[in-house]
Amino acid sequence: MSFNIALSGLNASQKQLDVTANNIANVNTTGFKGSRAEFSDVYSSSVFANAKTVVGNGVQTAAVTQQFHQGALQSTNSALDLAIKGEGFFVTSSALTSQDRTFTRAGAFQVNDEGYVTTSQGEYLQVYQVNEDGSPKAVSLDSTQALQIPSVAGKPTATTKVNASLNLPANGKAVDPANFDPKDSDSYTSSTSVVIYDSLGQSHTVTQYFMKDSTATTANTWRLVTYADNKPVDINGGKGTPLGAELVFDSQGAKLSQTPTTITTQALGTPGAGVITNGADGTQTFAIDFDNIIQYASAFSVSSLSQDGSTVGQLTNVDFGSDGLVSATYSNGTTVKLGMVAMAKFSNPQGLSQIGDTSWKASLASGEPVPSQAGVGTVGSIQSSALEASNTNLSSELVELITAQRNYQANSRALEVNSTLQQTILQIR
């Protein structure tokens, strides 16, 4: 029996060596969770055996348990690198339509050729669908979907209104509107420009020329003339050539009157101003609305100038919030909320089934995954541009390696002694 006892000790020592070697081998594996070999003694006796003299039958491996304590966070330069500060797991799936979920702590994600965020093994990162305010529509693993980051956003929106707030200089140079020439800066007092968009998203530069009218019979009278892409754009109901608006200010610098009351341009296509020639909607017009226009004895200044159109936006940035909310920013100024990173936790993480590639699946021992939001409870928050390193302590593992080696040697020695005793017995004559 002593042979079997020594052999069980050798097997246990070998298991300890295997576990320790695996921990050391994965010391640089992102999201890796180290394991620990746990042993129990083997003891058996019959009903009539004397318990005071029974000797144990050796040792056996009771379990190899995973250790899910937090690994150190390492900063990176990629916004798609995600780390969890807590007990939660990222949720992934092997296919877009698959309901089979896997779980991982390795947040080194990337974008595939279709714009989906995946692991290095091609598993799709799952997110909750969100409302306009960024709150999840449903916190359920059955309702998650793969995170896709579109390279473009929105459809073109034609400009219908230009809003402006500005100050016209009361002491500015007065000119005769009849002599206006956009190429001659001496023929107008001030100017400003804004970019507008047609129905196909093409941009056009609109320039507003302001002239303090030296021929007007009313003091503090200004003329506004509008050009788009260096072509004159008449204002419906305006005056002069080209047709422009008239603005009159009182002695306090406030706007007294405006002609026409509503400043709206002629059609930008043909017939019209002839600005739109690319097949877009040629009937497009836009209004000019002065949110706040004043005439003070200070330099010409524009406090705000905006328009309500937009073009197709190109992706410029992706941001992951600590709550898992994913936002994409595009070149047209659009910010789109793409989803909220799905998180899961387990009542017994040590019961999870390892499937390789630093991933796990739920089992009877782990219990069912509990869906959650990042930052809620013990699931933890998400940190972007960071990765969780292996939680293996190399120094401790090296000490464990030496201990396992000594145990192996000791059990080998016990086996050798047993062999020597057997040989001695066989040599008795």
PDB file of C-alpha atoms in Angstrom, residues 19-311:
ATOM      1  CA  VAL A  19      -0.995  24.263 -12.503  1.00  0.00           C
ATOM      2  CA  THR A  20       1.955  26.424 -11.467  1.00  0.00           C
ATOM      3  CA  ALA A  21       3.579  26.084 -14.893  1.00  0.00           C
ATOM      4  CA  ASN A  22       0.331  27.117 -16.569  1.00  0.00           C
ATOM      5  CA  ASN A  23       0.071  30.203 -14.343  1.00  0.00           C
ATOM      6  CA  ILE A  24       3.648  31.186 -15.152  1.00  0.00           C
ATOM      7  CA  ALA A  25       3.141  30.588 -18.886  1.00  0.00           C
ATOM      8  CA  ASN A  26       0.176  33.005 -18.870  1.00  0.00           C
ATOM      9  CA  VAL A  27       1.783  35.761 -16.822  1.00  0.00           C
ATOM     10  CA  ASN A  28       1.488  38.089 -19.858  1.00  0.00           C
ATOM     11  CA  THR A  29      -1.956  36.941 -21.029  1.00  0.00           C
ATOM     12  CA  THR A  30      -4.508  39.762 -20.935  1.00  0.00           C
ATOM     13  CA  GLY A  31      -7.431  38.992 -18.637  1.00  0.00           C
ATOM     14  CA  PHE A  32      -5.977  35.651 -17.509  1.00  0.00           C
ATOM     15  CA  LYS A  33      -7.091  34.319 -14.141  1.00  0.00           C
ATOM     16  CA  GLY A  34      -4.665  32.060 -12.312  1.00  0.00           C
ATOM     17  CA  SER A  35      -5.614  28.682 -10.850  1.00  0.00           C
ATOM     18  CA  ARG A  36      -4.772  26.878  -7.628  1.00  0.00           C
ATOM     19  CA  ALA A  37      -4.469  23.123  -7.093  1.00  0.00           C
ATOM     20  CA  GLU A  38      -6.324  21.949  -3.996  1.00  0.00           C
ATOM     21  CA  PHE A  39      -5.746  18.514  -2.473  1.00  0.00           C
ATOM     22  CA  SER A  40      -7.465  16.238   0.043  1.00  0.00           C
ATOM     23  CA  ASP A  41      -6.329  13.127   1.843  1.00  0.00           C
ATOM     24  CA  VAL A  42      -7.628   9.629   1.044  1.00  0.00           C
ATOM     25  CA  TYR A  43      -8.824   7.765   4.097  1.00  0.00           C
ATOM     26  CA  SER A  44     -10.876   4.573   4.218  1.00  0.00           C
ATOM     27  CA  SER A  45     -11.586   1.888   6.815  1.00  0.00           C
ATOM     28  CA  SER A  46     -14.090  -0.844   7.437  1.00  0.00           C
ATOM     29  CA  VAL A  47     -16.680  -0.894  10.173  1.00  0.00           C
ATOM     30  CA  PHE A  48     -14.554  -3.212  12.305  1.00  0.00           C
ATOM     31  CA  ALA A  49     -11.199  -1.497  11.749  1.00  0.00           C
ATOM     32  CA  ASN A  50      -9.415   0.092  14.659  1.00  0.00           C
ATOM     33  CA  ALA A  51      -9.613   3.808  13.918  1.00  0.00           C
ATOM     34  CA  LYS A  52      -6.607   4.434  16.158  1.00  0.00           C
ATOM     35  CA  THR A  53      -4.293   2.442  13.923  1.00  0.00           C
ATOM     36  CA  VAL A  54      -5.696   3.062  10.424  1.00  0.00           C
ATOM     37  CA  VAL A  55      -3.215   4.716   8.043  1.00  0.00           C
ATOM     38  CA  GLY A  56      -4.364   7.013   5.240  1.00  0.00           C
ATOM     39  CA  ASN A  57      -4.240   5.893   1.609  1.00  0.00           C
ATOM     40  CA  GLY A  58      -2.481   8.950   0.193  1.00  0.00           C
ATOM     41  CA  VAL A  59      -3.619  12.159  -1.458  1.00  0.00           C
ATOM     42  CA  GLN A  60      -5.929  13.132  -4.292  1.00  0.00           C
ATOM     43  CA  THR A  61      -6.601  16.287  -6.294  1.00  0.00           C
ATOM     44  CA  ALA A  62      -9.798  17.735  -4.898  1.00  0.00           C
ATOM     45  CA  ALA A  63     -10.083  20.606  -7.406  1.00  0.00           C
ATOM     46  CA  VAL A  64      -8.215  23.070  -9.567  1.00  0.00           C
ATOM     47  CA  THR A  65      -9.923  26.322  -8.702  1.00  0.00           C
ATOM     48  CA  GLN A  66      -9.705  29.583 -10.636  1.00  0.00           C
ATOM     49  CA  GLN A  67      -8.804  32.723  -8.746  1.00  0.00           C
ATOM     50  CA  PHE A  68     -10.844  35.716  -9.968  1.00  0.00           C
ATOM     51  CA  HIS A  69      -9.246  38.519  -7.994  1.00  0.00           C
ATOM     52  CA  GLN A  70      -8.559  41.764  -9.873  1.00  0.00           C
ATOM     53  CA  GLY A  71      -5.521  42.019 -12.134  1.00  0.00           C
ATOM     54  CA  ALA A  72      -3.550  45.233 -12.560  1.00  0.00           C
ATOM     55  CA  LEU A  73      -4.825  47.735 -15.164  1.00  0.00           C
ATOM     56  CA  GLN A  74      -2.401  48.804 -17.870  1.00  0.00           C
ATOM     57  CA  SER A  75      -2.996  51.949 -19.955  1.00  0.00           C
ATOM     58  CA  THR A  76      -2.976  51.707 -23.757  1.00  0.00           C
ATOM     59  CA  ASN A  77      -3.493  54.034 -26.728  1.00  0.00           C
ATOM     60  CA  SER A  78      -6.573  52.318 -28.175  1.00  0.00           C
ATOM     61  CA  ALA A  79     -10.094  53.406 -27.244  1.00  0.00           C
ATOM     62  CA  LEU A  80     -11.269  49.863 -28.044  1.00  0.00           C
ATOM     63  CA  ASP A  81      -9.146  48.435 -25.213  1.00  0.00           C
ATOM     64  CA  LEU A  82     -11.499  47.982 -22.257  1.00  0.00           C
ATOM     65  CA  ALA A  83     -10.834  46.907 -18.674  1.00  0.00           C
ATOM     66  CA  ILE A  84     -13.272  46.076 -15.893  1.00  0.00           C
ATOM     67  CA  LYS A  85     -12.701  47.412 -12.390  1.00  0.00           C
ATOM     68  CA  GLY A  86     -14.904  44.983 -10.517  1.00  0.00           C
ATOM     69  CA  GLU A  87     -16.297  41.446 -10.669  1.00  0.00           C
ATOM     70  CA  GLY A  88     -18.161  41.590 -13.983  1.00  0.00           C
ATOM     71  CA  PHE A  89     -17.524  39.976 -17.374  1.00  0.00           C
ATOM     72  CA  PHE A  90     -17.868  41.175 -20.940  1.00  0.00           C
ATOM     73  CA  VAL A  91     -20.477  39.280 -22.952  1.00  0.00           C
ATOM     74  CA  THR A  92     -19.618  37.932 -26.416  1.00  0.00           C
ATOM     75  CA  SER A  93     -21.165  35.634 -29.011  1.00  0.00           C
ATOM     76  CA  SER A  94     -19.693  33.522 -31.795  1.00  0.00           C
ATOM     77  CA  ALA A  95     -22.136  34.732 -34.480  1.00  0.00           C
ATOM     78  CA  LEU A  96     -24.413  37.705 -35.114  1.00  0.00           C
ATOM     79  CA  THR A  97     -27.578  35.640 -34.700  1.00  0.00           C
ATOM     80  CA  SER A  98     -26.312  33.252 -32.013  1.00  0.00           C
ATOM     81  CA  GLN A  99     -27.828  33.277 -28.528  1.00  0.00           C
ATOM     82  CA  ASP A 100     -24.907  31.223 -27.176  1.00  0.00           C
ATOM     83  CA  ARG A 101     -23.048  33.613 -24.873  1.00  0.00           C
ATOM     84  CA  THR A 102     -19.453  33.440 -23.709  1.00  0.00           C
ATOM     85  CA  PHE A 103     -17.824  35.617 -21.079  1.00  0.00           C
ATOM     86  CA  THR A 104     -14.399  37.176 -20.862  1.00  0.00           C
ATOM     87  CA  ARG A 105     -12.277  39.668 -18.934  1.00  0.00           C
ATOM     88  CA  ALA A 106      -9.899  40.223 -21.848  1.00  0.00           C
ATOM     89  CA  GLY A 107     -10.926  43.569 -23.327  1.00  0.00           C
ATOM     90  CA  ALA A 108      -8.498  43.789 -26.266  1.00  0.00           C
ATOM     91  CA  PHE A 109     -11.199  44.442 -28.861  1.00  0.00           C
ATOM     92  CA  GLN A 110     -10.872  45.385 -32.517  1.00  0.00           C
ATOM     93  CA  VAL A 111     -13.099  46.272 -35.478  1.00  0.00           C
ATOM     94  CA  ASN A 112     -13.602  43.756 -38.300  1.00  0.00           C
ATOM     95  CA  ASP A 113     -14.197  44.527 -41.971  1.00  0.00           C
ATOM     96  CA  GLU A 114     -17.941  44.998 -41.371  1.00  0.00           C
ATOM     97  CA  GLY A 115     -17.478  47.489 -38.541  1.00  0.00           C
ATOM     98  CA  TYR A 116     -18.336  45.057 -35.744  1.00  0.00           C
ATOM     99  CA  VAL A 117     -16.310  45.122 -32.521  1.00  0.00           C
ATOM    100  CA  THR A 118     -14.828  41.684 -31.898  1.00  0.00           C
ATOM    101  CA  THR A 119     -12.224  39.866 -29.851  1.00  0.00           C
ATOM    102  CA  SER A 120      -9.037  38.653 -31.518  1.00  0.00           C
ATOM    103  CA  GLN A 121     -10.807  35.280 -31.984  1.00  0.00           C
ATOM    104  CA  GLY A 122     -13.740  36.907 -33.823  1.00  0.00           C
ATOM    105  CA  GLU A 123     -16.244  36.814 -30.948  1.00  0.00           C
ATOM    106  CA  TYR A 124     -18.755  39.689 -31.171  1.00  0.00           C
ATOM    107  CA  LEU A 125     -18.948  42.128 -28.234  1.00  0.00           C
ATOM    108  CA  GLN A 126     -22.547  42.414 -27.039  1.00  0.00           C
ATOM    109  CA  VAL A 127     -24.310  45.664 -26.087  1.00  0.00           C
ATOM    110  CA  TYR A 128     -27.724  46.670 -24.804  1.00  0.00           C
ATOM    111  CA  GLN A 129     -29.838  48.816 -27.116  1.00  0.00           C
ATOM    112  CA  VAL A 130     -30.257  52.331 -25.713  1.00  0.00           C
ATOM    113  CA  ASN A 131     -32.810  55.131 -25.794  1.00  0.00           C
ATOM    114  CA  GLU A 132     -32.017  58.654 -27.005  1.00  0.00           C
ATOM    115  CA  ASP A 133     -30.980  59.679 -23.483  1.00  0.00           C
ATOM    116  CA  GLY A 134     -28.463  56.816 -23.291  1.00  0.00           C
ATOM    117  CA  SER A 135     -30.452  54.597 -20.912  1.00  0.00           C
ATOM    118  CA  PRO A 136     -30.739  50.901 -21.840  1.00  0.00           C
ATOM    119  CA  LYS A 137     -34.015  49.763 -23.356  1.00  0.00           C
ATOM    120  CA  ALA A 138     -33.729  46.391 -21.622  1.00  0.00           C
ATOM    121  CA  VAL A 139     -31.090  44.842 -19.365  1.00  0.00           C
ATOM    122  CA  SER A 140     -31.330  41.267 -20.612  1.00  0.00           C
ATOM    123  CA  LEU A 141     -28.783  39.012 -22.294  1.00  0.00           C
ATOM    124  CA  ASP A 142     -31.494  37.804 -24.706  1.00  0.00           C
ATOM    125  CA  SER A 143     -31.947  41.347 -26.023  1.00  0.00           C
ATOM    126  CA  THR A 144     -28.291  42.190 -26.596  1.00  0.00           C
ATOM    127  CA  GLN A 145     -26.852  42.752 -30.053  1.00  0.00           C
ATOM    128  CA  ALA A 146     -23.382  42.909 -31.566  1.00  0.00           C
ATOM    129  CA  LEU A 147     -21.751  46.343 -31.375  1.00  0.00           C
ATOM    130  CA  GLN A 148     -21.267  47.862 -34.832  1.00  0.00           C
ATOM    131  CA  ILE A 149     -19.532  51.194 -35.432  1.00  0.00           C
ATOM    132  CA  PRO A 150     -20.715  52.736 -38.736  1.00  0.00           C
ATOM    133  CA  SER A 151     -18.015  54.656 -40.610  1.00  0.00           C
ATOM    134  CA  VAL A 152     -20.608  57.230 -41.748  1.00  0.00           C
ATOM    135  CA  ALA A 153     -23.618  58.732 -40.004  1.00  0.00           C
ATOM    136  CA  GLY A 154     -26.842  60.358 -41.009  1.00  0.00           C
ATOM    137  CA  LYS A 155     -28.208  61.460 -44.351  1.00  0.00           C
ATOM    138  CA  PRO A 156     -27.813  64.930 -45.871  1.00  0.00           C
ATOM    139  CA  THR A 157     -30.169  67.625 -44.640  1.00  0.00           C
ATOM    140  CA  ALA A 158     -30.659  70.749 -46.735  1.00  0.00           C
ATOM    141  CA  THR A 159     -30.178  74.056 -44.941  1.00  0.00           C
ATOM    142  CA  THR A 160     -33.421  75.970 -44.394  1.00  0.00           C
ATOM    143  CA  LYS A 161     -32.272  78.626 -41.924  1.00  0.00           C
ATOM    144  CA  VAL A 162     -29.150  80.580 -41.041  1.00  0.00           C
ATOM    145  CA  ASN A 163     -29.056  82.096 -37.538  1.00  0.00           C
ATOM    146  CA  ALA A 164     -26.738  84.988 -36.736  1.00  0.00           C
ATOM    147  CA  SER A 165     -25.918  87.228 -33.782  1.00  0.00           C
ATOM    148  CA  LEU A 166     -23.565  90.083 -34.523  1.00  0.00           C
ATOM    149  CA  ASN A 167     -22.624  93.720 -33.982  1.00  0.00           C
ATOM    150  CA  LEU A 168     -22.469  96.186 -36.862  1.00  0.00           C
ATOM    151  CA  PRO A 169     -19.963  99.015 -36.221  1.00  0.00           C
ATOM    152  CA  ALA A 170     -21.829 102.330 -35.766  1.00  0.00           C
ATOM    153  CA  ASN A 171     -18.652 104.159 -36.704  1.00  0.00           C
ATOM    154  CA  GLY A 172     -18.057 101.949 -39.741  1.00  0.00           C
ATOM    155  CA  LYS A 173     -17.353 103.244 -43.223  1.00  0.00           C
ATOM    156  CA  ALA A 174     -20.510 104.412 -45.057  1.00  0.00           C
ATOM    157  CA  VAL A 175     -20.741 103.401 -48.742  1.00  0.00           C
ATOM    158  CA  ASP A 176     -23.104 103.748 -51.697  1.00  0.00           C
ATOM    159  CA  PRO A 177     -24.848 100.361 -52.239  1.00  0.00           C
ATOM    160  CA  ALA A 178     -25.028 101.124 -55.978  1.00  0.00           C
ATOM    161  CA  ASN A 179     -21.230 100.753 -56.137  1.00  0.00           C
ATOM    162  CA  PHE A 180     -21.142  97.373 -54.400  1.00  0.00           C
ATOM    163  CA  ASP A 181     -18.570  94.914 -55.738  1.00  0.00           C
ATOM    164  CA  PRO A 182     -17.816  91.775 -53.671  1.00  0.00           C
ATOM    165  CA  LYS A 183     -14.254  91.815 -55.049  1.00  0.00           C
ATOM    166  CA  ASP A 184     -13.677  95.342 -53.725  1.00  0.00           C
ATOM    167  CA  SER A 185     -13.517  95.501 -49.921  1.00  0.00           C
ATOM    168  CA  ASP A 186     -13.887  99.301 -50.067  1.00  0.00           C
ATOM    169  CA  SER A 187     -17.390  98.931 -51.504  1.00  0.00           C
ATOM    170  CA  TYR A 188     -18.867  97.378 -48.369  1.00  0.00           C
ATOM    171  CA  THR A 189     -18.471  97.891 -44.615  1.00  0.00           C
ATOM    172  CA  SER A 190     -18.268  94.343 -43.185  1.00  0.00           C
ATOM    173  CA  SER A 191     -18.809  90.738 -44.207  1.00  0.00           C
ATOM    174  CA  THR A 192     -19.074  87.244 -42.727  1.00  0.00           C
ATOM    175  CA  SER A 193     -19.477  83.731 -44.158  1.00  0.00           C
ATOM    176  CA  VAL A 194     -21.198  80.465 -43.263  1.00  0.00           C
ATOM    177  CA  VAL A 195     -21.294  77.039 -44.941  1.00  0.00           C
ATOM    178  CA  ILE A 196     -24.709  75.639 -45.902  1.00  0.00           C
ATOM    179  CA  TYR A 197     -25.670  72.267 -47.427  1.00  0.00           C
ATOM    180  CA  ASP A 198     -27.939  71.239 -50.287  1.00  0.00           C
ATOM    181  CA  SER A 199     -30.171  68.150 -50.362  1.00  0.00           C
ATOM    182  CA  LEU A 200     -27.255  65.935 -51.464  1.00  0.00           C
ATOM    183  CA  GLY A 201     -24.999  67.127 -48.674  1.00  0.00           C
ATOM    184  CA  GLN A 202     -22.714  69.269 -50.854  1.00  0.00           C
ATOM    185  CA  SER A 203     -21.474  72.391 -49.120  1.00  0.00           C
ATOM    186  CA  HIS A 204     -21.872  75.947 -50.387  1.00  0.00           C
ATOM    187  CA  THR A 205     -20.286  79.058 -48.890  1.00  0.00           C
ATOM    188  CA  VAL A 206     -22.755  81.851 -48.177  1.00  0.00           C
ATOM    189  CA  THR A 207     -21.259  85.299 -47.643  1.00  0.00           C
ATOM    190  CA  GLN A 208     -23.242  88.142 -46.120  1.00  0.00           C
ATOM    191  CA  TYR A 209     -22.107  91.651 -47.050  1.00  0.00           C
ATOM    192  CA  PHE A 210     -23.188  94.545 -44.814  1.00  0.00           C
ATOM    193  CA  MET A 211     -23.095  98.134 -46.094  1.00  0.00           C
ATOM    194  CA  LYS A 212     -23.791 101.213 -44.046  1.00  0.00           C
ATOM    195  CA  ASP A 213     -25.917 103.133 -46.554  1.00  0.00           C
ATOM    196  CA  SER A 214     -24.537 106.601 -47.257  1.00  0.00           C
ATOM    197  CA  THR A 215     -27.510 107.436 -49.524  1.00  0.00           C
ATOM    198  CA  ALA A 216     -30.271 106.610 -47.028  1.00  0.00           C
ATOM    199  CA  THR A 217     -32.478 109.395 -45.690  1.00  0.00           C
ATOM    200  CA  THR A 218     -32.800 107.606 -42.343  1.00  0.00           C
ATOM    201  CA  ALA A 219     -29.768 107.493 -40.064  1.00  0.00           C
ATOM    202  CA  ASN A 220     -28.230 104.128 -39.096  1.00  0.00           C
ATOM    203  CA  THR A 221     -29.507 102.354 -42.198  1.00  0.00           C
ATOM    204  CA  TRP A 222     -27.723  99.222 -43.417  1.00  0.00           C
ATOM    205  CA  ARG A 223     -28.069  97.054 -46.520  1.00  0.00           C
ATOM    206  CA  LEU A 224     -27.511  93.277 -46.528  1.00  0.00           C
ATOM    207  CA  VAL A 225     -26.514  91.535 -49.761  1.00  0.00           C
ATOM    208  CA  THR A 226     -26.084  87.750 -49.937  1.00  0.00           C
ATOM    209  CA  TYR A 227     -23.822  85.693 -52.192  1.00  0.00           C
ATOM    210  CA  ALA A 228     -23.445  81.896 -52.410  1.00  0.00           C
ATOM    211  CA  ASP A 229     -20.380  80.375 -54.053  1.00  0.00           C
ATOM    212  CA  ASN A 230     -19.564  83.882 -55.395  1.00  0.00           C
ATOM    213  CA  LYS A 231     -22.974  84.155 -57.086  1.00  0.00           C
ATOM    214  CA  PRO A 232     -25.559  86.781 -56.005  1.00  0.00           C
ATOM    215  CA  VAL A 233     -28.625  85.369 -54.256  1.00  0.00           C
ATOM    216  CA  ASP A 234     -31.617  87.692 -54.233  1.00  0.00           C
ATOM    217  CA  ILE A 235     -33.750  88.162 -51.144  1.00  0.00           C
ATOM    218  CA  ASN A 236     -37.467  87.899 -51.772  1.00  0.00           C
ATOM    219  CA  GLY A 237     -39.051  91.313 -51.345  1.00  0.00           C
ATOM    220  CA  GLY A 238     -35.676  93.020 -51.101  1.00  0.00           C
ATOM    221  CA  LYS A 239     -34.290  96.228 -52.582  1.00  0.00           C
ATOM    222  CA  GLY A 240     -31.491  97.181 -54.981  1.00  0.00           C
ATOM    223  CA  THR A 241     -29.442  95.051 -57.355  1.00  0.00           C
ATOM    224  CA  PRO A 242     -28.973  92.322 -56.309  1.00  0.00           C
ATOM    225  CA  LEU A 243     -32.061  92.344 -54.120  1.00  0.00           C
ATOM    226  CA  GLY A 244     -31.024  92.731 -50.497  1.00  0.00           C
ATOM    227  CA  ALA A 245     -32.494  93.457 -47.078  1.00  0.00           C
ATOM    228  CA  GLU A 246     -32.604  96.790 -45.308  1.00  0.00           C
ATOM    229  CA  LEU A 247     -31.872  97.127 -41.566  1.00  0.00           C
ATOM    230  CA  VAL A 248     -32.504 100.289 -39.581  1.00  0.00           C
ATOM    231  CA  PHE A 249     -31.228 100.886 -36.031  1.00  0.00           C
ATOM    232  CA  ASP A 250     -32.251 103.488 -33.449  1.00  0.00           C
ATOM    233  CA  SER A 251     -29.954 105.811 -31.562  1.00  0.00           C
ATOM    234  CA  GLN A 252     -29.449 103.160 -28.844  1.00  0.00           C
ATOM    235  CA  GLY A 253     -28.092 100.623 -31.326  1.00  0.00           C
ATOM    236  CA  ALA A 254     -31.173  98.359 -31.287  1.00  0.00           C
ATOM    237  CA  LYS A 255     -32.811  97.171 -34.488  1.00  0.00           C
ATOM    238  CA  LEU A 256     -35.705  99.463 -35.318  1.00  0.00           C
ATOM    239  CA  SER A 257     -37.012  97.884 -38.514  1.00  0.00           C
ATOM    240  CA  GLN A 258     -36.225  95.242 -41.097  1.00  0.00           C
ATOM    241  CA  THR A 259     -37.314  95.052 -44.754  1.00  0.00           C
ATOM    242  CA  PRO A 260     -38.506  92.500 -45.651  1.00  0.00           C
ATOM    243  CA  THR A 261     -39.810  91.379 -42.262  1.00  0.00           C
ATOM    244  CA  THR A 262     -38.827  87.799 -43.023  1.00  0.00           C
ATOM    245  CA  ILE A 263     -35.558  87.465 -44.945  1.00  0.00           C
ATOM    246  CA  THR A 264     -35.856  84.519 -47.345  1.00  0.00           C
ATOM    247  CA  THR A 265     -33.675  83.882 -50.380  1.00  0.00           C
ATOM    248  CA  GLN A 266     -34.706  82.998 -53.892  1.00  0.00           C
ATOM    249  CA  ALA A 267     -34.349  79.403 -55.111  1.00  0.00           C
ATOM    250  CA  LEU A 268     -30.699  78.326 -55.223  1.00  0.00           C
ATOM    251  CA  GLY A 269     -31.024  76.267 -58.405  1.00  0.00           C
ATOM    252  CA  THR A 270     -31.978  77.153 -61.982  1.00  0.00           C
ATOM    253  CA  PRO A 271     -34.210  79.047 -62.492  1.00  0.00           C
ATOM    254  CA  GLY A 272     -32.977  81.013 -59.508  1.00  0.00           C
ATOM    255  CA  ALA A 273     -29.515  81.888 -58.282  1.00  0.00           C
ATOM    256  CA  GLY A 274     -27.844  79.096 -60.245  1.00  0.00           C
ATOM    257  CA  VAL A 275     -25.815  77.976 -57.220  1.00  0.00           C
ATOM    258  CA  ILE A 276     -27.010  74.362 -57.191  1.00  0.00           C
ATOM    259  CA  THR A 277     -25.895  72.514 -60.336  1.00  0.00           C
ATOM    260  CA  ASN A 278     -25.177  68.988 -59.030  1.00  0.00           C
ATOM    261  CA  GLY A 279     -28.677  67.537 -59.323  1.00  0.00           C
ATOM    262  CA  ALA A 280     -29.760  68.448 -55.808  1.00  0.00           C
ATOM    263  CA  ASP A 281     -33.118  70.097 -55.103  1.00  0.00           C
ATOM    264  CA  GLY A 282     -32.916  73.393 -56.999  1.00  0.00           C
ATOM    265  CA  THR A 283     -35.978  74.832 -55.263  1.00  0.00           C
ATOM    266  CA  GLN A 284     -34.071  75.037 -51.974  1.00  0.00           C
ATOM    267  CA  THR A 285     -34.261  78.404 -50.206  1.00  0.00           C
ATOM    268  CA  PHE A 286     -33.084  79.454 -46.788  1.00  0.00           C
ATOM    269  CA  ALA A 287     -34.089  82.131 -44.298  1.00  0.00           C
ATOM    270  CA  ILE A 288     -31.721  84.465 -42.489  1.00  0.00           C
ATOM    271  CA  ASP A 289     -32.765  85.002 -38.900  1.00  0.00           C
ATOM    272  CA  PHE A 290     -30.927  87.524 -36.750  1.00  0.00           C
ATOM    273  CA  ASP A 291     -31.230  86.191 -33.216  1.00  0.00           C
ATOM    274  CA  ASN A 292     -29.523  89.320 -31.933  1.00  0.00           C
ATOM    275  CA  ILE A 293     -28.211  92.074 -34.157  1.00  0.00           C
ATOM    276  CA  ILE A 294     -27.055  95.395 -32.759  1.00  0.00           C
ATOM    277  CA  GLN A 295     -25.201  98.513 -33.901  1.00  0.00           C
ATOM    278  CA  TYR A 296     -22.695  99.754 -31.334  1.00  0.00           C
ATOM    279  CA  ALA A 297     -19.626 101.933 -31.729  1.00  0.00           C
ATOM    280  CA  SER A 298     -17.265  98.962 -31.616  1.00  0.00           C
ATOM    281  CA  ALA A 299     -15.620  96.683 -34.140  1.00  0.00           C
ATOM    282  CA  PHE A 300     -17.653  94.335 -36.304  1.00  0.00           C
ATOM    283  CA  SER A 301     -18.050  91.043 -34.415  1.00  0.00           C
ATOM    284  CA  VAL A 302     -19.997  87.815 -34.776  1.00  0.00           C
ATOM    285  CA  SER A 303     -21.042  86.164 -31.512  1.00  0.00           C
ATOM    286  CA  SER A 304     -22.786  83.242 -33.209  1.00  0.00           C
ATOM    287  CA  LEU A 305     -23.389  82.035 -36.745  1.00  0.00           C
ATOM    288  CA  SER A 306     -25.038  78.666 -37.425  1.00  0.00           C
ATOM    289  CA  GLN A 307     -27.261  76.785 -39.864  1.00  0.00           C
ATOM    290  CA  ASP A 308     -29.572  73.793 -39.563  1.00  0.00           C
ATOM    291  CA  GLY A 309     -28.331  71.624 -42.461  1.00  0.00           C
ATOM    292  CA  SER A 310     -25.864  68.757 -42.392  1.00  0.00           C
ATOM    293  CA  THR A 311     -23.852  66.515 -44.665  1.00  0.00           C
TER     294      THR A 311
END
